[in-house]
mmCIF file of C-alpha atoms and ligand atoms in Angstrom:
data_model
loop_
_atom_site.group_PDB
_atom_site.id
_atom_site.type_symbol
_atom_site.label_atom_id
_atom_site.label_comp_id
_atom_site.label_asym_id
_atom_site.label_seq_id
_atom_site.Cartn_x
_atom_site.Cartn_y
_atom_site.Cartn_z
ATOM 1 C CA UNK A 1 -50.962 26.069 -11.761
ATOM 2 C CA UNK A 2 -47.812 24.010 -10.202
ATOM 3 C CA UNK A 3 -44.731 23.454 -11.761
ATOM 4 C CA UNK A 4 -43.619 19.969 -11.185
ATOM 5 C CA UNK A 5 -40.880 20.220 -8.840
ATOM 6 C CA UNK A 6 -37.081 18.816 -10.452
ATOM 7 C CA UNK A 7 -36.326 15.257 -9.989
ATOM 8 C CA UNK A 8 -33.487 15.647 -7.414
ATOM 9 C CA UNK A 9 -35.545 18.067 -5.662
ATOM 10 C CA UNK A 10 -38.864 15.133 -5.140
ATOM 11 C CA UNK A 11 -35.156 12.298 -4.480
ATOM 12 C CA UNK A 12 -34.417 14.761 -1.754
ATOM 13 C CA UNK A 13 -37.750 14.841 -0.135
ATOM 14 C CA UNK A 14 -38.005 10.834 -0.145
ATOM 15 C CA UNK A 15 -34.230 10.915 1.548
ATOM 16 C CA UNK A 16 -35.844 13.090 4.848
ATOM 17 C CA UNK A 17 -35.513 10.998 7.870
ATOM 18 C CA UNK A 18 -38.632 9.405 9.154
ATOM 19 C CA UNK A 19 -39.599 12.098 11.306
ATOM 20 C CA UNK A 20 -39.359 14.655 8.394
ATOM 21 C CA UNK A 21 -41.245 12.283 5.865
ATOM 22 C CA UNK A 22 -44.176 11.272 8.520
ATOM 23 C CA UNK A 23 -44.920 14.937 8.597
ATOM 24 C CA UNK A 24 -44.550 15.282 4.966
ATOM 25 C CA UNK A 25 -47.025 12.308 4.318
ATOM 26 C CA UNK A 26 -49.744 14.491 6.562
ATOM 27 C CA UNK A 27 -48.984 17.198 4.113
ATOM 28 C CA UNK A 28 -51.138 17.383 0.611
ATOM 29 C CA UNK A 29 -48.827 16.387 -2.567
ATOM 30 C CA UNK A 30 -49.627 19.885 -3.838
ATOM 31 C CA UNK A 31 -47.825 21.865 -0.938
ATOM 32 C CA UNK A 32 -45.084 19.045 -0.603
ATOM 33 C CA UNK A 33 -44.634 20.257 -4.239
ATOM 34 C CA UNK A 34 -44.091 24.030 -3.002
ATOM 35 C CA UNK A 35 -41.793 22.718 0.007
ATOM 36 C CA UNK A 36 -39.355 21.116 -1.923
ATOM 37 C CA UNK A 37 -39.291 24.033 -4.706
ATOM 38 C CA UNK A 38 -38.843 26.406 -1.901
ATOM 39 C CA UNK A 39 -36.205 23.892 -0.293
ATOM 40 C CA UNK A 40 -34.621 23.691 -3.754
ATOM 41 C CA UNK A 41 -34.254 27.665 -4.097
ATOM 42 C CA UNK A 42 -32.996 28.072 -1.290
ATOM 43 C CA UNK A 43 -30.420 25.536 -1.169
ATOM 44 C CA UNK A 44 -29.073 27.477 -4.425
ATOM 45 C CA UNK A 45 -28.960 30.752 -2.932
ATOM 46 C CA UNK A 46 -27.332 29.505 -0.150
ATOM 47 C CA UNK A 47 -24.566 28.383 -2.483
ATOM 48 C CA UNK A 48 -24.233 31.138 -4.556
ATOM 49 C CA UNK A 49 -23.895 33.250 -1.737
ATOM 50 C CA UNK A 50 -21.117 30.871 -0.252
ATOM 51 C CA UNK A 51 -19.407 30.521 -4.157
ATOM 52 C CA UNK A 52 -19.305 34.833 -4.012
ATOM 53 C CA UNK A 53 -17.791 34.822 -0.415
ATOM 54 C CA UNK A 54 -15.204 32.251 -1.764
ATOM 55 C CA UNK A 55 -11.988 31.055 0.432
ATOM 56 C CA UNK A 56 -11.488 33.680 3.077
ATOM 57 C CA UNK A 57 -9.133 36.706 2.035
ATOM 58 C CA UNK A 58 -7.329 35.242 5.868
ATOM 59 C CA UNK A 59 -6.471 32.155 4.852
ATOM 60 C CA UNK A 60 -5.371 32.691 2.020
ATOM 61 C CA UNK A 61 -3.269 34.969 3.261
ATOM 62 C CA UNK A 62 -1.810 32.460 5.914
ATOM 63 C CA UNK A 63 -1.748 29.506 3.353
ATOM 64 C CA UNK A 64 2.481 28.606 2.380
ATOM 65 C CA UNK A 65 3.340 30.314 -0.596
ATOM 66 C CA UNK A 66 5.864 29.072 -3.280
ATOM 67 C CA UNK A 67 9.608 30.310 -2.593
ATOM 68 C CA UNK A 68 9.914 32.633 -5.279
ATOM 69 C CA UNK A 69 14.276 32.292 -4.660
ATOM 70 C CA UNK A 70 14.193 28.885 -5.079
ATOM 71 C CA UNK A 71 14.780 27.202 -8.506
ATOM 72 C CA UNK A 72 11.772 24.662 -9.666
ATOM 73 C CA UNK A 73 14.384 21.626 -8.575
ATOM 74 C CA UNK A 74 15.971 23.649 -6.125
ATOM 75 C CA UNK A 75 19.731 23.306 -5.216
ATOM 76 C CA UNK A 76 21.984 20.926 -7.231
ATOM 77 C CA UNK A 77 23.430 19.023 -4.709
ATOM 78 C CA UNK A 78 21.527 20.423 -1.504
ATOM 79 C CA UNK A 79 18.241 20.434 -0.830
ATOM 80 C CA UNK A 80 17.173 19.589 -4.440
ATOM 81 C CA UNK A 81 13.409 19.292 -5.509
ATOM 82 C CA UNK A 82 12.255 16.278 -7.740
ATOM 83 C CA UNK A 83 9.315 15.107 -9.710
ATOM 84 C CA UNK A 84 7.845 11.976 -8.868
ATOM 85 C CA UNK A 85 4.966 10.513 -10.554
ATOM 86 C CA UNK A 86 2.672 7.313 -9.639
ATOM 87 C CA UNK A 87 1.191 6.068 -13.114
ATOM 88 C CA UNK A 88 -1.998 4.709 -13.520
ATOM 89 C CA UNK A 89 -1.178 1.301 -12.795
ATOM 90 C CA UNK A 90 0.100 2.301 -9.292
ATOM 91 C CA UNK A 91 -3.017 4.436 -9.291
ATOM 92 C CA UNK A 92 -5.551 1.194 -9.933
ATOM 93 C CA UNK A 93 -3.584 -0.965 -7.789
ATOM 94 C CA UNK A 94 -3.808 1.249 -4.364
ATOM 95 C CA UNK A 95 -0.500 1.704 -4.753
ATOM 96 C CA UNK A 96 -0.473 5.688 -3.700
ATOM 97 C CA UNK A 97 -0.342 5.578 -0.435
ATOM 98 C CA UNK A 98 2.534 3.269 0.202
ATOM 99 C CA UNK A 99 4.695 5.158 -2.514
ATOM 100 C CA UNK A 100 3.895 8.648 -0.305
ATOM 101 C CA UNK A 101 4.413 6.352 2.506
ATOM 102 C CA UNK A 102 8.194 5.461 1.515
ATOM 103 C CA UNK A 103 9.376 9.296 0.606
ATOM 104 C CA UNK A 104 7.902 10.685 3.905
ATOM 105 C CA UNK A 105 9.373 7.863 5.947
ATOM 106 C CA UNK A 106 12.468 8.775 4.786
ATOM 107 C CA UNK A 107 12.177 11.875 5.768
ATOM 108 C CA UNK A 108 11.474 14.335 2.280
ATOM 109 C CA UNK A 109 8.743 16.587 2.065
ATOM 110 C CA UNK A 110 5.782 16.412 0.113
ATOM 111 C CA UNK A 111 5.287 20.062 -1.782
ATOM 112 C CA UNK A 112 2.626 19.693 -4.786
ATOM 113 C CA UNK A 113 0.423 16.747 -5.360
ATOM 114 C CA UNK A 114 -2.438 16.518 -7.472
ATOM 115 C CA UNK A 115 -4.253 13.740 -9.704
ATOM 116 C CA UNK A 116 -4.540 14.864 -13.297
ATOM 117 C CA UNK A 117 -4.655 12.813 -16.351
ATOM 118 C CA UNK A 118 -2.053 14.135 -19.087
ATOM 119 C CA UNK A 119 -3.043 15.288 -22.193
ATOM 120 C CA UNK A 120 -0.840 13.841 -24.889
ATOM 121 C CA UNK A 121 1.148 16.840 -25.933
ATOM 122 C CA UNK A 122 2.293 16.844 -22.071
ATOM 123 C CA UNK A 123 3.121 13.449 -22.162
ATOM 124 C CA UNK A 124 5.274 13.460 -25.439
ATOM 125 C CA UNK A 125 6.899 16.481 -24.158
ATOM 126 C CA UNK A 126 7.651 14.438 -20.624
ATOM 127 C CA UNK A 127 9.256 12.040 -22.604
ATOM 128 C CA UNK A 128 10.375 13.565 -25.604
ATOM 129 C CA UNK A 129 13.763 11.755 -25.198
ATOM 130 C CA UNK A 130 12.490 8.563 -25.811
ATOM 131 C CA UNK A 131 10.345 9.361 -29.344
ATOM 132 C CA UNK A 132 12.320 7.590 -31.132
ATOM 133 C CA UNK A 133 12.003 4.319 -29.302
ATOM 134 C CA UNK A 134 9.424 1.390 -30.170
ATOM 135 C CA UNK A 135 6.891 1.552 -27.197
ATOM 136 C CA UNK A 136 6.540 5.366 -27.341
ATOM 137 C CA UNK A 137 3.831 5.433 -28.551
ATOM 138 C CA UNK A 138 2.228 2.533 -25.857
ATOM 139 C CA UNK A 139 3.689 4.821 -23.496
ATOM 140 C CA UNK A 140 2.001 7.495 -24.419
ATOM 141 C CA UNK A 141 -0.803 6.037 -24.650
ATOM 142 C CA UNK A 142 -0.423 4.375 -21.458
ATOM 143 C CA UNK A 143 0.083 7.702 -19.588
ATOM 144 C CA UNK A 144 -3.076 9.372 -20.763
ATOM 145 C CA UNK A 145 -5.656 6.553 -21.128
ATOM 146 C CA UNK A 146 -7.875 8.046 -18.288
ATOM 147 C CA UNK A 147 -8.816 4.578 -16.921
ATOM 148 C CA UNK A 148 -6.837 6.247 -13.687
ATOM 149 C CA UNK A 149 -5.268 9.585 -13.391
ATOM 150 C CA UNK A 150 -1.280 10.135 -12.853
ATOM 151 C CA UNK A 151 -0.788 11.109 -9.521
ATOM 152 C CA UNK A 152 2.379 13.661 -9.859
ATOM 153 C CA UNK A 153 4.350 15.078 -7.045
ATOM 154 C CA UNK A 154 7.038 17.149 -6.471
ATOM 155 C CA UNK A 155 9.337 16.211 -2.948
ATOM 156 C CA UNK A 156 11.851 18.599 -1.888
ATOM 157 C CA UNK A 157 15.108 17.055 0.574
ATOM 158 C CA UNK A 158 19.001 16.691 0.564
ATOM 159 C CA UNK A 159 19.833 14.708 -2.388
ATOM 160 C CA UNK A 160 16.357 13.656 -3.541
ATOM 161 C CA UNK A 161 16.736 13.346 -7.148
ATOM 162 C CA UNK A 162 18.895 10.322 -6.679
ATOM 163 C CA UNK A 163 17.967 9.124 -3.661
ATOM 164 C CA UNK A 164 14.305 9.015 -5.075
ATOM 165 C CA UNK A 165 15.590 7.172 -7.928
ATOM 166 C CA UNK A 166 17.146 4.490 -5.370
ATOM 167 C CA UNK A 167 14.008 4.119 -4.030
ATOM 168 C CA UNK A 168 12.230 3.782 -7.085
ATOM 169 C CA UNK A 169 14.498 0.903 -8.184
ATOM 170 C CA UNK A 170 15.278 -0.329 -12.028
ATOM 171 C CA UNK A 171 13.486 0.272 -14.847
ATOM 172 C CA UNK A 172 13.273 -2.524 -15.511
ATOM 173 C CA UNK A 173 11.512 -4.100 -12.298
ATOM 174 C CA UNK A 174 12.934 -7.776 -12.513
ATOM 175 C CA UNK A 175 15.905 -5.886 -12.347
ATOM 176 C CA UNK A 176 15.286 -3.674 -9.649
ATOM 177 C CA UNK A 177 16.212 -4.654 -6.023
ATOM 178 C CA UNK A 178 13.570 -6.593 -3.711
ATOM 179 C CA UNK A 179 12.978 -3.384 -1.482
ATOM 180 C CA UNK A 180 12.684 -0.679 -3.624
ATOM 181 C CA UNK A 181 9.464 0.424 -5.319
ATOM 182 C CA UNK A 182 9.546 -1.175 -8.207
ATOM 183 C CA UNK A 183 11.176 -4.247 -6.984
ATOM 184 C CA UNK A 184 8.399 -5.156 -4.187
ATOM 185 C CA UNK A 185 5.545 -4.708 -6.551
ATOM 186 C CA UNK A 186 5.908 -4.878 -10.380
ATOM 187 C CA UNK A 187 7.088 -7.246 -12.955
ATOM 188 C CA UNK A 188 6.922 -5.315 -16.190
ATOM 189 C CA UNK A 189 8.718 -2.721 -17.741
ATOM 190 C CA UNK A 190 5.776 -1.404 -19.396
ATOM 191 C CA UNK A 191 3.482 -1.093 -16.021
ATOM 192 C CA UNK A 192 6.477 0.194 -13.958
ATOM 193 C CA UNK A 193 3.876 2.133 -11.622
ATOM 194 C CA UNK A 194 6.283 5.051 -10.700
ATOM 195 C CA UNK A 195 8.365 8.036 -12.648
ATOM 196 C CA UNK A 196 11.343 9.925 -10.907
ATOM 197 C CA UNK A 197 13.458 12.432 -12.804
ATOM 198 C CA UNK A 198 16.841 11.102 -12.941
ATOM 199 C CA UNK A 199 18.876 14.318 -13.589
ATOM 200 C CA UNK A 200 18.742 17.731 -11.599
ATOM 201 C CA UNK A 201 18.061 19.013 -15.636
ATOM 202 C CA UNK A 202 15.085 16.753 -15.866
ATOM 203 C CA UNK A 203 13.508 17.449 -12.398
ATOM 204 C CA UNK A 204 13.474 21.225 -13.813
ATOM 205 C CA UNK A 205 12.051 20.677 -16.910
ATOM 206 C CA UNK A 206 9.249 18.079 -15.221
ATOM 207 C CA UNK A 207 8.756 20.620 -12.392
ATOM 208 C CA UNK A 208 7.985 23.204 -14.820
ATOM 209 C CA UNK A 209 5.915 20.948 -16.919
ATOM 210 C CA UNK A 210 3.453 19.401 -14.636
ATOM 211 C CA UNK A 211 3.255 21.936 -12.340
ATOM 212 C CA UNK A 212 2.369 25.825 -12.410
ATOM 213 C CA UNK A 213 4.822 28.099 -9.643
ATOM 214 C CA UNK A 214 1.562 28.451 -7.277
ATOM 215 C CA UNK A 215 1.098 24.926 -7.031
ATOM 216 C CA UNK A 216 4.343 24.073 -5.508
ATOM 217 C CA UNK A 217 4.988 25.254 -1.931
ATOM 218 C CA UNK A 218 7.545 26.259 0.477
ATOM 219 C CA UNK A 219 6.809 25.098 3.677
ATOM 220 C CA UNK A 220 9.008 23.549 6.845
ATOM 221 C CA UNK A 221 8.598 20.471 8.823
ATOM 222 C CA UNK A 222 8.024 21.991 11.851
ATOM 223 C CA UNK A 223 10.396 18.825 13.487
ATOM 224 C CA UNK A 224 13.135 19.765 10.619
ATOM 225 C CA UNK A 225 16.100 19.553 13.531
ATOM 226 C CA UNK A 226 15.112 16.021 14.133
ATOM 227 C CA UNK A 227 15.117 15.265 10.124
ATOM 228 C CA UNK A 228 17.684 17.835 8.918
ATOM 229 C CA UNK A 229 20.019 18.755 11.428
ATOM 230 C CA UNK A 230 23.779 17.819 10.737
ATOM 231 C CA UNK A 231 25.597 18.099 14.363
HETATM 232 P P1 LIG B 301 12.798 5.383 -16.078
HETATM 233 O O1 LIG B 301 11.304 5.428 -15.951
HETATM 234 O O2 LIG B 301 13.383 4.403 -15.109
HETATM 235 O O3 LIG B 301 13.433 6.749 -15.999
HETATM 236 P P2 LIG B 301 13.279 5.486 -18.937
HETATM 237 O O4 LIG B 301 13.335 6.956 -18.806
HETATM 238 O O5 LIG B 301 14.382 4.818 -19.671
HETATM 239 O O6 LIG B 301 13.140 4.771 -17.512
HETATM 240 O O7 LIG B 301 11.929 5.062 -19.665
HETATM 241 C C1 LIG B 301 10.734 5.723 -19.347
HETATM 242 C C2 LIG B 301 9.635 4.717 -19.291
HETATM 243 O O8 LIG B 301 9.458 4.142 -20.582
HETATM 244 C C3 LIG B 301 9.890 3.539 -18.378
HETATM 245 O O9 LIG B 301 9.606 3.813 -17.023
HETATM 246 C C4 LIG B 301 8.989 2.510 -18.931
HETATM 247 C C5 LIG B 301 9.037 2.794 -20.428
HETATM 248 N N1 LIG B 301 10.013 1.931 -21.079
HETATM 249 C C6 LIG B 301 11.351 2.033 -21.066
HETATM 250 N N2 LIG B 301 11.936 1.059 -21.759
HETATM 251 C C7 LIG B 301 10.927 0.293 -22.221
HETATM 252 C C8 LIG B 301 10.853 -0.883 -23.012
HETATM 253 N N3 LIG B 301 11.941 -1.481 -23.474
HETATM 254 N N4 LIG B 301 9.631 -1.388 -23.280
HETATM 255 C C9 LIG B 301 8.509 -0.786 -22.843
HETATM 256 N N5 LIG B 301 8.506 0.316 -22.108
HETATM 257 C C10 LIG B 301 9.688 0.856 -21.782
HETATM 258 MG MG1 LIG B 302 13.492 8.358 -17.282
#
């Protein structure tokens, strides 16, 4: 007796190209069954095999490696590191890419990114200064909704904790200068689309909140004494 063969096993059959199909058609439905089982088998060995081999031992061993010298925000007043943070609104509106856009353009470096929607103890604890205030809770709520995931980053360069904060603009964005982040493309207070710490303190504590030491890496532009170099 046959076992039926799993649905996405008989979806991948119909998905062969023509050629493949026509010759499956000449086939009887009984050893199309086996063919796609076998197909189906295989296709998980294959990846089990490939999950047990894993990332090669080589490239990992190449792959940049977080400074263990350097402090999670760096050097106060040098090459400082900062945590920048695209909400969900800048996330839904396509906003991403222009925000990456403006911090490489200037010429900082881009060394942790991921997508990752905050739970709400992380949240509170990223803004556990402002608990007391009205819209916390909206905030909060705001940050982790899951309708988008917070795109956080950390950017390393000379002076980036305040510079990033220039380019951020205002809080408030009717306040903040046509130019800046929030001045070209936001209106409310409450959908502000971007985060920057604003004190080497808080771009340690953020570092260390959002992001684990392994996840933040130590690499250089390999064009640093066109960016960096001082005369
Ligand atoms: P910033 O994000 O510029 O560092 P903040 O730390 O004072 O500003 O506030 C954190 C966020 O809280 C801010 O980006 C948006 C929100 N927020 C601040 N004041 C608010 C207000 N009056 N009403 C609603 N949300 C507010
Ligand atoms: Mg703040």
């Amino acid at each position: 007796m046959f076992f039926r063969a799993p649905a996405f096993a008989r979806q991948f059959s119909r998905q062969l190209s023509t050629r493949s199909a026509a010759v499956f058609q000449a086939a009887s439905p009984s050893k199309l069954r086996w063919l796609a089982a076998t197909v189906c088998v295989g296709g998980a060995l294959a990846g089990a095999a490939a999950l047990q081999v894993g990332p090669s031992n080589a490239i990992m061993a190449d792959a940049p490696k977080a400074a263990p010298t350097k402090t999670a925000a760096g050097v106060k007043g040098g090459i400082e590191r900062t945590f920048i943070a695209v909400k969900p609104d800048g996330t839904q509106r396509g906003l991403v890419g222009d925000i990456i856009s403006r911090f490489e353009r200037k010429g900082y470096k881009l060394v942790a990114i991921k997508a990752i929607v905050p739970s709400a103890k992380l949240a509170e604890e990223h803004y556990e200064d402002l608990k007391s205030r009205p819209f916390f809770k909206g905030l909060v709520d705001y940050m982790t909704g899951g309708k988008a995931p917070v795109i956080a980053m950390v950017w390393e360069g000379k002076d980036v904790i305040r510079q990033g904060r220039r380019l951020i603009g205002a809080t408030n964005p009717l306040e903040a200068a046509p130019g800046t982040i929030r001045g070209d493309y936001c209106i409310m207070v409450g959908r502000n689309i971007i985060h920057g710490s604003d004190s080497f303190e808080s771009a340690t504590k953020e570092i260390s909140l959002w992001f684990g030491k392994s996840e933040v890496y130590d690499w250089e532009f390999a064009n640093a004494e066109w960016v960096t170099a001082d005369n």
